[in-house]
Amino acid sequence: MGSTTSWTREDWCRALEGRFFTERSAGLPVLFFIDEEVLGDIFSGEADDAVDSVLETVRRRLGLPGNHNGYFHRIEREGRRWKLDGGVGSPPFLDLLAVCVLAATRMGTGNYAPNNYYAQLRSLLGIAEPGTPSGFGDSLDYLWSVYSWWLDERLGGSRGISTVIENAPFTHIGRPLSQTLFLGSDVRRLDDFFHWIQLDPDEAVDEDVLVLYFRAWAPEESLSAGANRLLEDEQFWPTLGRILGAYAHHWDGTRFDRTSTRAAALRVVVRLRRPGSVSLQALQPDGYPDRVAGQLGGATCSAAVDDGVFVVGGSDPRYLLRGGMLGDETCRLTFPGSEVHVLQLDEELGGWASVSAFVPGERHFVLAAPSAADQVRQQLERWSTEPITAQRAPGTFAAWSLYGDIVLQGDEVLEGALAGRRPTLKHRFALRGGLPLALAGSYLSGGAPDVWLPPTTEDTLWLALDGRQISNRADKVRLADHLSKDDAASHVVDYGGVITRTVRMVESHLVIPPAHAQPGHVIERDKGGQLSAHRVLARIEDANDTAIVVAGPDVGGADDRWGEAPVLLRRHAEQAWLLGRHSGELVSVTKPAMPAWMVEQGLTGHLYEAWAEFPVQYSVERWPSGELKARARASLPPGDLAADDDASDWVRLLLAAELAEGDPELWDDYQAAAELLQSECGA
C-alpha cells in the first residue's frame, strides 16, 4: 500500500475491505458507515487529508461534463468487468460507494437543506451542474447491487451480510442512506435489547417479531437519529429485521458479536437445606477463564469456577445491595445490586436463583434487605394467590427476610422496591392460561386465554381482536372479557400488524348427570375372595351395606376390604419417602417410568402413586435444589419410638425436611420426637 499522501484506488478499496469486511463479521450484518472520522482512522492521518485522498481517487475516474454515459460510467464498467472475472479481490468501486455514504452523513450540514443529498454529493465530487449528477441512478444502483452480490453470494456471508435496501420515496439515494441509519452505538445497545427480551442462546425468533419487540423497547432508549428513522419508516423494517436477526443468531448470552466485550450476569442463589446459604453464582460461559476478580459492594473479591459454576468467595450483604463487576475488558461478570431479589427455582444452579421479574403462575421466593422487608411483605401478602411463608435468610444474611410460596398472576400493581419486578412473560407476546384443548390454538368456550404484550409506550402497537383494536397499554389482556361464555367461533388476535394468532373456541358437549341420578358400580367378591363381577346400579342407595361401591371418584364399602390408600407424589422430585407415625415405618419410593401410552400421546404426568403397608403420616420429597419438603398425609400423633436401624433414617428425614403442607404444631411434635431419638440411634 502506498504512503497516506498518495493512496491509489486499489489502496483505498483494500483498506475499506480490511476495515469493514473481515472474518470477524462472518454471518453478521455489515453497515458500511462512512464519515470523516472513519476515513481518518482508516487513513491513519487527519480526517481532512483522508477525505481529500479518497475524493481524488474517485474524481480521476469520473466522466466529463456532458458525456452521454454520465459521470460514473467508467467506474461502473470496472465493476462489471470485476464481477465477470469472478469477483476476486477487493471490489474496485468501494471508494465511490464510500463517498456516496459520506454525502449522506453530511446531510443537514453546511449551507444546504437537511434533505438535500445531491448538493452534498456534487460538492464532494466537484460537479458544477445542478440537480442529480448524470448517470448517478443507473450506475450507482448497479454498483450497490454488485456490492450485495459480493457479500451475500460470492462470499456467502463469510465477511458479513449486506444491509443495503431500496427505499421508494428516496429512489436512488435510499441505498447510501440505508448505511447511515444504524450506527455502531446502536449496535452496542443490542446487548441491552437481548437482555430485555431475555433472549436465550440459540433461540430462534423470526425477524419480523424481533422488529416488533424492538419497536416496543426502543422509544425509551437513546438511539441515534438514524435508528429512530428505521423505526418510523416501515420500508426500512426489513433492514432492521436483518440486522436484529443476524445479531440474535450469534447471541451467546454474553455478547452479540465476536468483537464486543463479553458480559455474563451473576445471580443470587439461595439454598434452604440446612444450614442454608446465600451466594452469588453464574454458569461459566464457554471461553471464560476459571477465575476472575474485581469489585463488589465496594470491596475487592473474586469468583472461582467449581464444576462449571462461578462462585463468588465470601458472603457479604454489601455485595447484594451495591453490586459491581468482576473480570476485565474481555470477559466480565456483572451484578447490578438491589435491596430486593426475586428468586425462582433453577436446577442448573441447584437452588433458588434471582430473576429479573416474577413469572405469572410460578412459585417464587423473595430475598429482602431490612430497609425494604416490611413494604415488600405487605405487598406480597396482598397479592400472592397462596399464603406466603416468612423466615430469616441463612448465614450472614440473618438480618434479611426470606419470603416464600409467592405466586402472582399478572394483574398486580407492584410499588416501591418491587416496582420493576411486575409479573412478565419475558417481555414477549404470549397466550397464557384459559382452558386449552389438545388441538393447538383451541380453548373451551368460556375459557379464552390471556394475551401478554411487551410493555411499550408506542401508540401504534395495538392489540386487535378480529380487526377491532382493544388495547395498547396493558401488559395482560383478558380475551374472556371480550368474548361471550357461549362463544364457539374462531377469532384472530393481531398485535402491531406483525404477530397474528388464531384462537378457536370450542363448545363443550359433556353432559354431567344430576346428583340424584349419579351412576354407580358395585364390586363383588366370590366365596374364594376373588373379584367376580360388577354391575351398574340404578340407584346408588340400593347397594348392600357390605358391598364395595364406586360412584364417580368416591369409593365406599367395608373397611376390612381395603389396604392403605395411595399417596400422590410429584414426578419432578428426585427422590421420595413415606413415613408412618412409628419410628420404624419408612418406605423409600422409586418413581415409575412414564407409561408408554402417555409418551405416545405427548402427555405429561406430574404425579404418580405410591403405597405403604402402614398409615402414611408424612411424605418427604427431595428436589433438584437439594431441599427436602414434607407434606402431611394424615393427622396421627407420634407413635412408638425405638432406636434401631430404621429409626435413624426416620429421624434424619424429619429433622432435615421443611414442612410444606400440614399442621405446624403436629410437625413440631414429630420433630421433638425425632430429636429424642437422635442421640440414641446416632442419626
XYZ file of C-alpha atoms in Angstrom:
683
model
C 0.000 0.000 0.000
C 1.325 3.454 -0.866
C 2.006 6.289 1.534
C -1.001 8.073 3.003
C -0.247 11.075 0.799
C -0.538 9.114 -2.440
C -3.117 6.356 -1.940
C -4.436 4.848 -5.149
C -7.863 3.415 -5.842
C -6.504 -0.060 -5.034
C -5.102 1.196 -1.722
C -8.440 2.671 -0.655
C -10.513 -0.331 -1.740
C -8.227 -2.768 0.115
C -8.248 -0.533 3.202
C -12.044 -0.231 3.177
C -12.381 -4.004 2.779
C -9.979 -4.580 5.672
C -11.944 -2.200 7.876
C -15.489 -3.453 7.260
C -15.363 -6.947 5.742
C -13.319 -9.391 7.814
C -13.752 -12.896 9.191
C -14.946 -11.341 12.472
C -18.055 -10.178 10.600
C -18.978 -13.646 9.342
C -22.749 -14.026 9.391
C -23.276 -10.545 10.836
C -24.890 -7.563 9.090
C -22.369 -5.044 7.814
C -23.154 -1.350 7.954
C -20.869 0.453 5.512
C -20.964 3.652 7.558
C -18.543 6.333 6.405
C -17.876 9.755 7.882
C -14.799 11.943 8.209
C -13.736 10.284 11.472
C -13.914 6.787 9.998
C -11.927 7.811 6.927
C -9.269 9.487 9.086
C -8.958 6.352 11.206
C -8.532 4.172 8.101
C -6.075 6.645 6.595
C -4.098 6.949 9.850
C -3.981 10.672 9.382
C -6.006 13.843 9.570
C -9.648 13.480 8.616
C -9.465 16.275 6.027
C -6.449 14.639 4.363
C -8.275 11.311 4.268
C -11.325 12.878 2.627
C -9.144 14.652 0.050
C -7.307 11.401 -0.718
C -10.384 9.231 -1.333
C -12.078 12.006 -3.318
C -9.037 12.282 -5.564
C -9.162 8.559 -6.475
C -12.832 8.893 -7.433
C -12.570 12.203 -9.305
C -9.828 10.835 -11.562
C -12.241 8.241 -12.929
C -15.323 10.442 -13.424
C -16.573 11.187 -16.906
C -16.514 14.662 -18.378
C -19.497 17.005 -18.144
C -21.926 16.361 -20.979
C -20.790 12.757 -21.543
C -23.891 10.835 -22.665
C -22.829 7.836 -20.483
C -22.785 10.012 -17.380
C -20.137 10.728 -14.799
C -19.873 7.200 -13.373
C -19.762 5.026 -16.489
C -16.037 4.199 -16.200
C -16.356 3.048 -12.578
C -19.489 1.063 -13.457
C -17.539 -0.662 -16.265
C -14.759 -1.550 -13.786
C -17.363 -3.141 -11.532
C -18.945 -5.152 -14.378
C -15.571 -6.479 -15.535
C -14.587 -7.371 -11.950
C -17.827 -9.315 -11.405
C -17.498 -11.178 -14.750
C -13.968 -12.180 -13.720
C -15.394 -13.856 -10.610
C -15.321 -11.049 -8.056
C -11.799 -11.843 -6.857
C -10.116 -9.370 -4.505
C -11.491 -6.073 -3.318
C -14.407 -4.547 -5.264
C -12.828 -1.763 -7.355
C -15.704 0.642 -6.612
C -15.688 0.662 -2.781
C -14.115 4.129 -2.793
C -17.053 5.537 -4.812
C -19.614 3.871 -2.534
C -17.758 5.315 0.465
C -18.062 8.822 -0.991
C -21.790 8.274 -1.615
C -22.302 7.295 2.044
C -20.136 10.234 3.181
C -22.518 12.569 1.326
C -25.435 11.003 3.213
C -23.765 11.545 6.597
C -23.174 15.199 5.695
C -26.853 15.908 5.013
C -28.017 18.805 7.168
C -24.571 20.409 7.372
C -23.135 23.409 5.561
C -25.360 25.768 3.610
C -27.570 23.032 2.192
C -31.084 21.957 3.133
C -31.237 18.991 5.559
C -32.765 16.720 2.922
C -30.542 17.799 0.026
C -28.345 14.785 -0.709
C -27.265 15.653 -4.243
C -25.893 19.060 -3.251
C -23.565 17.336 -0.770
C -22.505 14.747 -3.360
C -21.855 17.371 -6.063
C -19.771 19.404 -3.607
C -17.629 16.392 -2.742
C -17.078 15.339 -6.363
C -16.577 18.847 -7.749
C -19.552 18.628 -10.125
C -20.797 22.110 -11.016
C -24.072 21.359 -12.860
C -27.214 21.401 -10.696
C -29.567 18.520 -9.964
C -28.824 14.815 -9.976
C -25.368 14.058 -11.431
C -25.762 12.473 -14.841
C -25.779 8.653 -14.726
C -25.982 8.501 -10.934
C -29.154 6.407 -10.778
C -28.302 3.646 -13.255
C -24.616 3.331 -12.395
C -24.868 3.501 -8.603
C -27.929 1.240 -8.443
C -25.934 -1.386 -10.318
C -22.793 -0.983 -8.196
C -24.759 -1.294 -4.946
C -26.343 -4.489 -6.298
C -22.879 -5.888 -7.097
C -21.765 -4.942 -3.576
C -24.629 -7.024 -2.105
C -23.890 -9.880 -4.543
C -20.258 -9.910 -3.447
C -21.086 -10.155 0.266
C -24.134 -12.425 0.185
C -23.454 -14.714 -2.796
C -19.806 -14.541 -3.817
C -18.553 -14.695 -0.191
C -21.651 -16.393 1.229
C -21.749 -14.102 4.245
C -18.278 -15.153 5.391
C -17.242 -11.466 5.581
C -20.648 -10.116 6.614
C -24.070 -9.747 5.035
C -25.382 -6.723 3.165
C -27.852 -4.313 4.758
C -28.388 -2.251 1.602
C -32.059 -1.797 0.694
C -34.094 0.211 -1.757
C -36.358 2.927 -0.432
C -39.005 4.039 -2.894
C -39.548 7.565 -1.511
C -35.803 8.269 -1.869
C -35.345 6.380 -5.170
C -31.629 6.053 -5.865
C -30.293 7.683 -2.683
C -32.108 5.174 -0.449
C -29.194 2.748 -0.726
C -26.450 5.000 0.681
C -28.928 6.363 3.236
C -29.607 2.827 4.477
C -25.963 2.582 5.578
C -26.312 5.602 7.888
C -29.422 4.524 9.814
C -27.977 2.139 12.403
C -24.722 3.292 13.900
C -22.120 1.424 15.916
C -23.545 2.996 19.077
C -26.934 1.469 18.219
C -25.377 -1.929 17.624
C -23.750 -1.803 21.051
C -27.196 -1.292 22.612
C -28.358 -4.643 21.246
C -26.905 -6.294 24.342
C -29.451 -4.397 26.422
C -32.235 -5.271 24.000
C -31.472 -9.003 24.015
C -31.332 -8.977 27.807
C -34.639 -7.081 27.890
C -36.441 -9.797 25.938
C -34.373 -12.392 27.837
C -33.232 -13.992 24.601
C -31.819 -17.456 25.143
C -28.714 -18.567 23.206
C -29.693 -20.426 20.010
C -33.328 -19.340 20.429
C -34.997 -18.871 17.039
C -37.092 -15.701 16.767
C -38.476 -14.512 13.419
C -37.017 -11.248 12.132
C -40.397 -9.518 11.889
C -41.146 -10.460 15.504
C -37.776 -9.060 16.611
C -38.663 -5.809 14.853
C -41.908 -5.638 16.825
C -40.095 -6.246 20.130
C -37.510 -3.635 19.150
C -40.276 -1.134 18.412
C -41.636 -1.780 21.907
C -38.213 -1.353 23.532
C -36.601 1.478 21.564
C -38.766 4.519 22.465
C -37.352 4.552 25.992
C -33.741 4.310 24.774
C -31.302 6.922 23.462
C -30.734 5.631 19.959
C -29.316 7.588 17.034
C -31.470 9.689 14.747
C -30.894 7.126 12.005
C -32.112 4.254 14.159
C -35.230 6.217 15.047
C -35.783 6.760 11.350
C -35.594 2.999 10.846
C -38.362 2.604 13.410
C -40.583 5.272 11.888
C -40.451 4.165 8.253
C -41.973 0.752 7.530
C -39.886 0.406 4.352
C -36.753 0.165 6.484
C -38.118 -2.605 8.745
C -36.749 -5.456 6.566
C -33.263 -3.987 7.001
C -33.801 -3.581 10.734
C -35.055 -7.175 10.907
C -31.992 -8.421 9.076
C -29.713 -6.573 11.493
C -31.531 -7.805 14.592
C -31.899 -11.357 13.289
C -28.226 -11.722 12.425
C -27.016 -10.456 15.786
C -29.637 -12.552 17.615
C -28.375 -15.624 15.769
C -24.893 -15.002 17.197
C -26.130 -14.157 20.707
C -24.454 -16.397 23.299
C -25.879 -14.753 26.405
C -22.720 -12.716 26.999
C -22.306 -10.613 23.845
C -23.960 -10.027 20.473
C -20.902 -10.360 18.207
C -17.314 -11.500 18.247
C -15.822 -8.056 18.789
C -17.663 -6.690 21.812
C -16.910 -7.185 25.494
C -18.451 -10.333 26.938
C -20.661 -9.850 29.996
C -22.486 -12.585 31.920
C -24.848 -11.962 34.825
C -24.132 -13.041 38.387
C -27.232 -14.289 40.196
C -28.167 -14.550 43.847
C -28.543 -18.233 44.740
C -30.287 -19.223 47.975
C -30.154 -22.801 49.245
C -32.631 -23.596 52.003
C -31.388 -27.012 53.024
C -29.871 -26.746 56.487
C -27.682 -24.925 57.289
C -28.645 -22.941 54.182
C -26.611 -20.388 52.240
C -26.757 -17.204 50.164
C -24.175 -16.690 47.429
C -23.508 -15.062 44.070
C -23.044 -17.506 41.207
C -23.009 -17.715 37.413
C -22.755 -20.559 34.938
C -19.322 -20.419 33.281
C -19.743 -19.326 29.636
C -17.558 -21.009 27.010
C -14.178 -19.325 26.774
C -14.283 -17.680 30.201
C -11.266 -18.166 32.498
C -11.593 -20.222 35.684
C -11.071 -17.228 37.935
C -11.985 -13.533 37.758
C -11.502 -10.676 40.229
C -12.931 -7.220 40.693
C -15.145 -5.063 42.915
C -18.478 -5.948 44.547
C -20.127 -3.717 47.114
C -17.022 -1.532 47.178
C -14.794 -4.437 48.239
C -12.231 -6.429 46.282
C -13.261 -10.033 45.740
C -13.036 -12.859 43.211
C -15.025 -15.738 41.775
C -13.632 -19.177 41.009
C -15.142 -21.980 38.949
C -16.436 -25.077 40.710
C -17.858 -27.744 38.372
C -18.734 -25.241 35.643
C -20.172 -22.605 38.001
C -18.555 -19.343 39.115
C -18.957 -18.877 42.871
C -18.050 -15.546 44.473
C -15.851 -16.018 47.500
C -17.317 -14.833 50.771
C -20.874 -13.929 51.615
C -21.369 -10.228 52.262
C -24.738 -8.385 52.223
C -22.964 -5.377 50.689
C -22.437 -7.388 47.508
C -26.189 -7.813 47.074
C -27.025 -4.220 47.910
C -24.458 -2.350 45.828
C -23.410 -4.813 43.125
C -20.353 -4.410 40.944
C -18.258 -6.135 38.285
C -15.648 -8.885 38.159
C -13.333 -9.570 35.230
C -11.673 -7.396 32.594
C -12.361 -5.829 29.206
C -12.745 -9.230 27.533
C -14.834 -11.291 29.990
C -16.982 -9.837 32.743
C -19.389 -10.982 35.428
C -21.795 -8.210 36.378
C -24.300 -7.747 39.178
C -26.498 -4.623 39.488
C -27.229 -4.805 43.217
C -30.605 -4.243 44.864
C -32.359 -4.369 48.213
C -34.859 -6.896 46.813
C -34.164 -10.069 44.803
C -36.885 -12.222 43.225
C -35.887 -15.899 43.157
C -37.077 -18.817 41.065
C -36.029 -22.470 41.329
C -33.100 -23.147 38.987
C -31.998 -26.757 38.528
C -28.676 -25.868 36.901
C -27.591 -23.703 39.831
C -29.159 -26.055 42.364
C -31.167 -23.510 44.331
C -33.472 -20.527 44.221
C -31.760 -18.124 41.805
C -32.526 -14.459 41.140
C -34.559 -13.456 38.085
C -35.416 -10.026 36.717
C -39.163 -10.276 37.376
C -41.927 -12.525 38.619
C -43.243 -15.081 36.137
C -47.056 -15.284 36.351
C -48.370 -18.510 37.848
C -44.929 -19.718 39.000
C -43.721 -20.134 42.591
C -41.076 -17.682 43.836
C -39.079 -16.640 46.875
C -38.140 -13.034 47.623
C -34.992 -12.005 49.498
C -35.418 -8.531 51.017
C -32.987 -6.279 52.858
C -34.134 -4.842 56.232
C -34.786 -1.473 54.575
C -37.421 -2.970 52.256
C -38.700 -6.007 54.156
C -41.881 -4.546 55.629
C -43.259 -2.939 52.494
C -42.313 -5.997 50.426
C -44.139 -8.303 52.826
C -47.264 -6.141 52.807
C -47.461 -6.263 49.017
C -46.778 -9.992 48.816
C -49.409 -10.796 51.416
C -51.865 -8.690 49.474
C -51.189 -10.105 46.022
C -49.951 -13.693 46.369
C -52.580 -16.276 45.448
C -51.187 -18.585 48.155
C -50.293 -17.861 51.802
C -46.685 -16.729 51.931
C -44.085 -18.004 54.355
C -41.557 -15.812 56.140
C -38.209 -16.670 57.665
C -34.791 -15.220 58.263
C -32.280 -15.675 55.486
C -29.455 -18.099 56.302
C -25.904 -17.356 57.386
C -24.577 -13.830 57.352
C -27.852 -12.650 55.844
C -29.862 -13.310 59.020
C -30.938 -9.646 59.091
C -32.560 -10.103 55.672
C -36.054 -11.566 55.239
C -36.846 -14.518 53.009
C -40.452 -14.804 51.839
C -41.634 -17.971 50.103
C -44.546 -19.665 48.304
C -45.277 -16.487 46.348
C -47.461 -16.941 43.264
C -48.629 -13.899 41.286
C -50.967 -13.926 38.306
C -50.032 -10.725 36.481
C -52.767 -8.271 37.448
C -50.786 -6.939 40.406
C -49.662 -3.327 40.731
C -46.292 -3.505 42.492
C -44.721 -0.466 44.109
C -41.550 0.679 45.823
C -38.724 -1.836 45.776
C -40.907 -4.265 43.787
C -41.996 -1.730 41.151
C -39.644 -3.075 38.494
C -40.432 -6.728 39.211
C -44.009 -6.916 37.962
C -45.010 -10.299 36.523
C -43.959 -10.676 32.924
C -43.528 -13.345 30.274
C -40.064 -12.271 29.112
C -41.432 -9.086 27.527
C -42.905 -11.301 24.823
C -46.220 -11.657 23.094
C -47.769 -14.825 24.528
C -51.075 -16.611 25.044
C -51.303 -17.925 28.579
C -53.920 -19.591 30.778
C -57.521 -20.233 29.846
C -58.875 -23.741 29.226
C -56.727 -25.093 26.369
C -57.691 -28.231 24.446
C -55.478 -30.772 22.716
C -55.821 -29.123 19.297
C -53.320 -26.273 19.083
C -54.926 -22.873 19.500
C -58.229 -24.335 20.733
C -59.918 -23.437 24.009
C -63.111 -24.461 25.762
C -65.954 -21.944 25.487
C -65.760 -19.509 28.364
C -62.066 -20.309 28.825
C -60.317 -17.918 26.444
C -56.621 -17.319 27.240
C -54.966 -14.127 28.441
C -52.758 -12.234 25.981
C -49.437 -10.923 27.303
C -47.888 -7.970 25.484
C -44.440 -6.384 25.581
C -44.695 -3.215 27.723
C -44.357 -0.224 25.422
C -45.052 3.466 25.096
C -45.537 3.326 21.317
C -49.100 4.266 20.364
C -49.015 2.276 17.105
C -48.631 -1.129 18.782
C -52.269 -2.127 19.192
C -53.758 -5.473 20.113
C -56.704 -6.231 17.846
C -59.368 -8.927 18.075
C -60.965 -9.728 14.718
C -59.730 -6.382 13.397
C -61.093 -4.372 16.333
C -58.465 -2.579 18.430
C -58.858 -3.436 22.105
C -55.630 -2.449 23.909
C -52.209 -0.879 23.511
C -51.148 -0.281 27.106
C -51.897 -3.229 29.397
C -49.260 -5.948 29.738
C -52.039 -8.512 30.147
C -55.361 -8.526 28.283
C -58.162 -10.945 29.210
C -59.716 -12.179 25.972
C -62.528 -13.650 28.073
C -63.663 -10.085 28.777
C -64.241 -9.570 25.054
C -65.958 -12.883 24.236
C -69.200 -14.396 25.472
C -69.112 -17.507 27.635
C -71.005 -19.425 24.945
C -68.728 -18.337 22.097
C -67.888 -21.217 19.752
C -66.150 -19.429 16.881
C -62.604 -18.767 15.670
C -61.046 -15.364 16.330
C -57.939 -13.638 15.007
C -55.661 -11.922 17.524
C -53.269 -9.410 15.950
C -50.527 -7.346 17.592
C -48.763 -4.480 15.887
C -49.684 -5.744 12.446
C -46.888 -8.316 12.763
C -47.935 -11.140 15.081
C -51.151 -12.978 14.235
C -52.667 -15.896 16.148
C -55.955 -17.755 15.702
C -57.918 -18.685 18.826
C -60.628 -21.316 18.353
C -63.359 -21.521 20.976
C -64.987 -24.974 21.237
C -68.359 -25.615 22.851
C -68.450 -28.374 25.460
C -70.660 -31.394 24.733
C -70.014 -33.108 28.063
C -73.236 -33.917 29.903
C -72.906 -34.238 33.677
C -75.791 -36.172 35.309
C -77.530 -34.613 38.294
C -76.582 -35.856 41.747
C -79.816 -37.831 42.229
C -79.128 -39.924 39.115
C -75.390 -40.441 39.521
C -74.330 -43.799 38.030
C -72.546 -46.231 40.307
C -70.835 -49.622 40.253
C -70.671 -52.361 42.815
C -67.683 -54.692 43.025
C -68.440 -58.158 44.443
C -66.241 -60.984 45.652
C -66.929 -64.680 45.306
C -66.545 -67.201 48.103
C -62.829 -67.511 47.360
C -62.332 -63.782 47.903
C -61.718 -63.037 44.226
C -63.455 -60.285 42.278
C -66.160 -61.983 40.300
C -68.377 -59.326 38.761
C -69.573 -55.745 38.850
C -72.896 -54.273 37.876
C -74.260 -50.773 37.321
C -76.700 -49.669 39.979
C -79.895 -47.909 39.041
C -79.676 -46.072 42.345
C -76.553 -45.871 44.468
C -78.659 -46.243 47.600
C -79.644 -49.762 46.529
C -76.186 -51.146 47.275
C -75.712 -53.647 50.105
C -74.147 -52.147 53.250
C -71.182 -54.520 52.963
C -70.586 -54.002 49.235
C -67.747 -52.053 47.700
C -69.352 -49.147 45.869
C -67.725 -46.872 43.257
C -69.585 -43.685 42.364
C -67.571 -41.207 40.309
C -64.330 -40.580 42.192
C -65.726 -41.835 45.506
C -65.175 -45.358 46.844
C -67.132 -46.726 49.778
C -67.651 -50.069 51.456
C -66.436 -52.309 54.254
C -63.172 -51.055 55.792
C -61.658 -54.533 56.060
C -61.654 -54.979 52.296
C -59.115 -52.198 51.594
C -55.479 -51.541 52.341
C -53.986 -48.058 52.686
C -54.959 -45.521 50.019
C -52.174 -44.494 47.611
C -50.223 -41.283 48.153
C -49.766 -38.957 45.185
C -46.157 -37.789 44.742
C -44.623 -35.296 42.335
C -42.666 -36.766 39.445
C -40.287 -33.782 39.241
C -38.855 -34.597 42.686
C -35.621 -36.619 42.623
C -36.464 -38.971 45.494
C -39.366 -39.567 47.908
C -40.050 -41.362 51.194
C -43.238 -42.326 53.048
C -43.127 -42.045 56.857
C -45.548 -43.524 59.364
C -46.264 -42.457 62.930
C -43.895 -45.102 64.371
C -40.115 -44.720 64.072
C -39.700 -47.996 62.145
C -42.242 -47.092 59.467
C -40.326 -45.814 56.470
C -40.524 -46.648 52.758
C -38.175 -45.317 50.081
C -40.062 -44.701 46.826
C -38.721 -45.016 43.298
C -40.824 -43.166 40.768
C -42.078 -45.383 37.927
C -41.325 -44.745 34.280
C -43.815 -42.689 32.312
C -46.423 -45.018 30.752
C -45.755 -45.578 27.067
C -49.260 -44.555 26.030
C -48.789 -41.156 27.698
C -45.473 -40.634 25.927
C -47.041 -41.536 22.576
C -49.850 -39.037 23.124
C -47.472 -36.279 24.164
C -48.906 -36.129 27.689
C -47.032 -35.176 30.835
C -47.572 -36.998 34.126
C -46.879 -34.650 37.008
C -47.973 -37.114 39.730
C -47.626 -40.813 40.470
C -48.994 -43.160 43.136
C -47.050 -44.766 45.966
C -48.164 -47.183 48.694
C -47.065 -48.287 52.146
C -48.252 -51.153 54.374
C -48.792 -48.667 57.205
C -50.833 -45.485 57.550
C -48.722 -42.720 55.985
C -48.342 -39.629 58.161
C -45.828 -37.682 56.029
C -44.350 -37.876 52.557
C -40.900 -36.310 52.099
C -39.623 -35.338 48.644
C -36.116 -34.225 47.669
C -35.991 -31.627 44.889
C -33.131 -30.920 42.435
C -32.083 -27.988 44.624
C -31.443 -30.446 47.481
C -34.406 -29.214 49.528
C -36.460 -31.767 51.460
C -40.162 -30.884 51.570
C -42.597 -32.722 53.882
C -46.364 -32.928 53.369
C -48.841 -34.268 55.907
C -50.985 -37.158 54.654
C -52.858 -37.767 57.914
C -53.291 -36.265 61.407
C -51.845 -39.068 63.513
C -49.817 -38.248 66.658
C -46.287 -39.725 67.039
C -46.428 -43.410 67.984
C -43.902 -45.948 69.260
C -40.277 -44.861 69.147
C -37.421 -47.351 69.020
C -33.691 -46.739 68.481
C -32.992 -49.190 65.625
C -31.576 -49.006 62.088
C -34.874 -47.937 60.513
C -35.283 -45.201 63.110
C -32.070 -43.426 62.069
C -33.417 -42.655 58.587
C -36.830 -41.757 60.034
C -35.121 -39.277 62.382
C -32.822 -37.863 59.694
C -35.681 -37.093 57.303
C -37.860 -35.474 59.940
C -35.060 -33.190 61.111
C -33.769 -32.276 57.639
C -37.103 -31.611 55.926
C -39.163 -28.428 55.919
C -42.925 -28.620 56.290
C -44.607 -27.560 53.042
C -48.143 -28.630 53.920
C -49.764 -29.655 57.187
C -50.332 -28.707 60.833
C -47.226 -26.854 62.169
C -47.931 -27.905 65.776
C -48.144 -31.596 64.875
C -44.937 -31.208 62.860
C -43.232 -29.744 65.920
C -44.343 -32.831 67.887
C -42.749 -35.142 65.319
C -39.525 -33.148 65.214
C -39.369 -33.219 69.014
C -39.822 -36.992 68.936
C -37.068 -37.247 66.316
C -34.710 -35.164 68.431
C -35.287 -37.526 71.399
C -34.215 -40.474 69.274
C -31.337 -38.674 67.560
C -28.692 -39.237 70.259
C -29.763 -42.846 70.857
C -29.650 -44.066 67.252
C -26.815 -41.804 66.055
C -28.941 -40.183 63.366
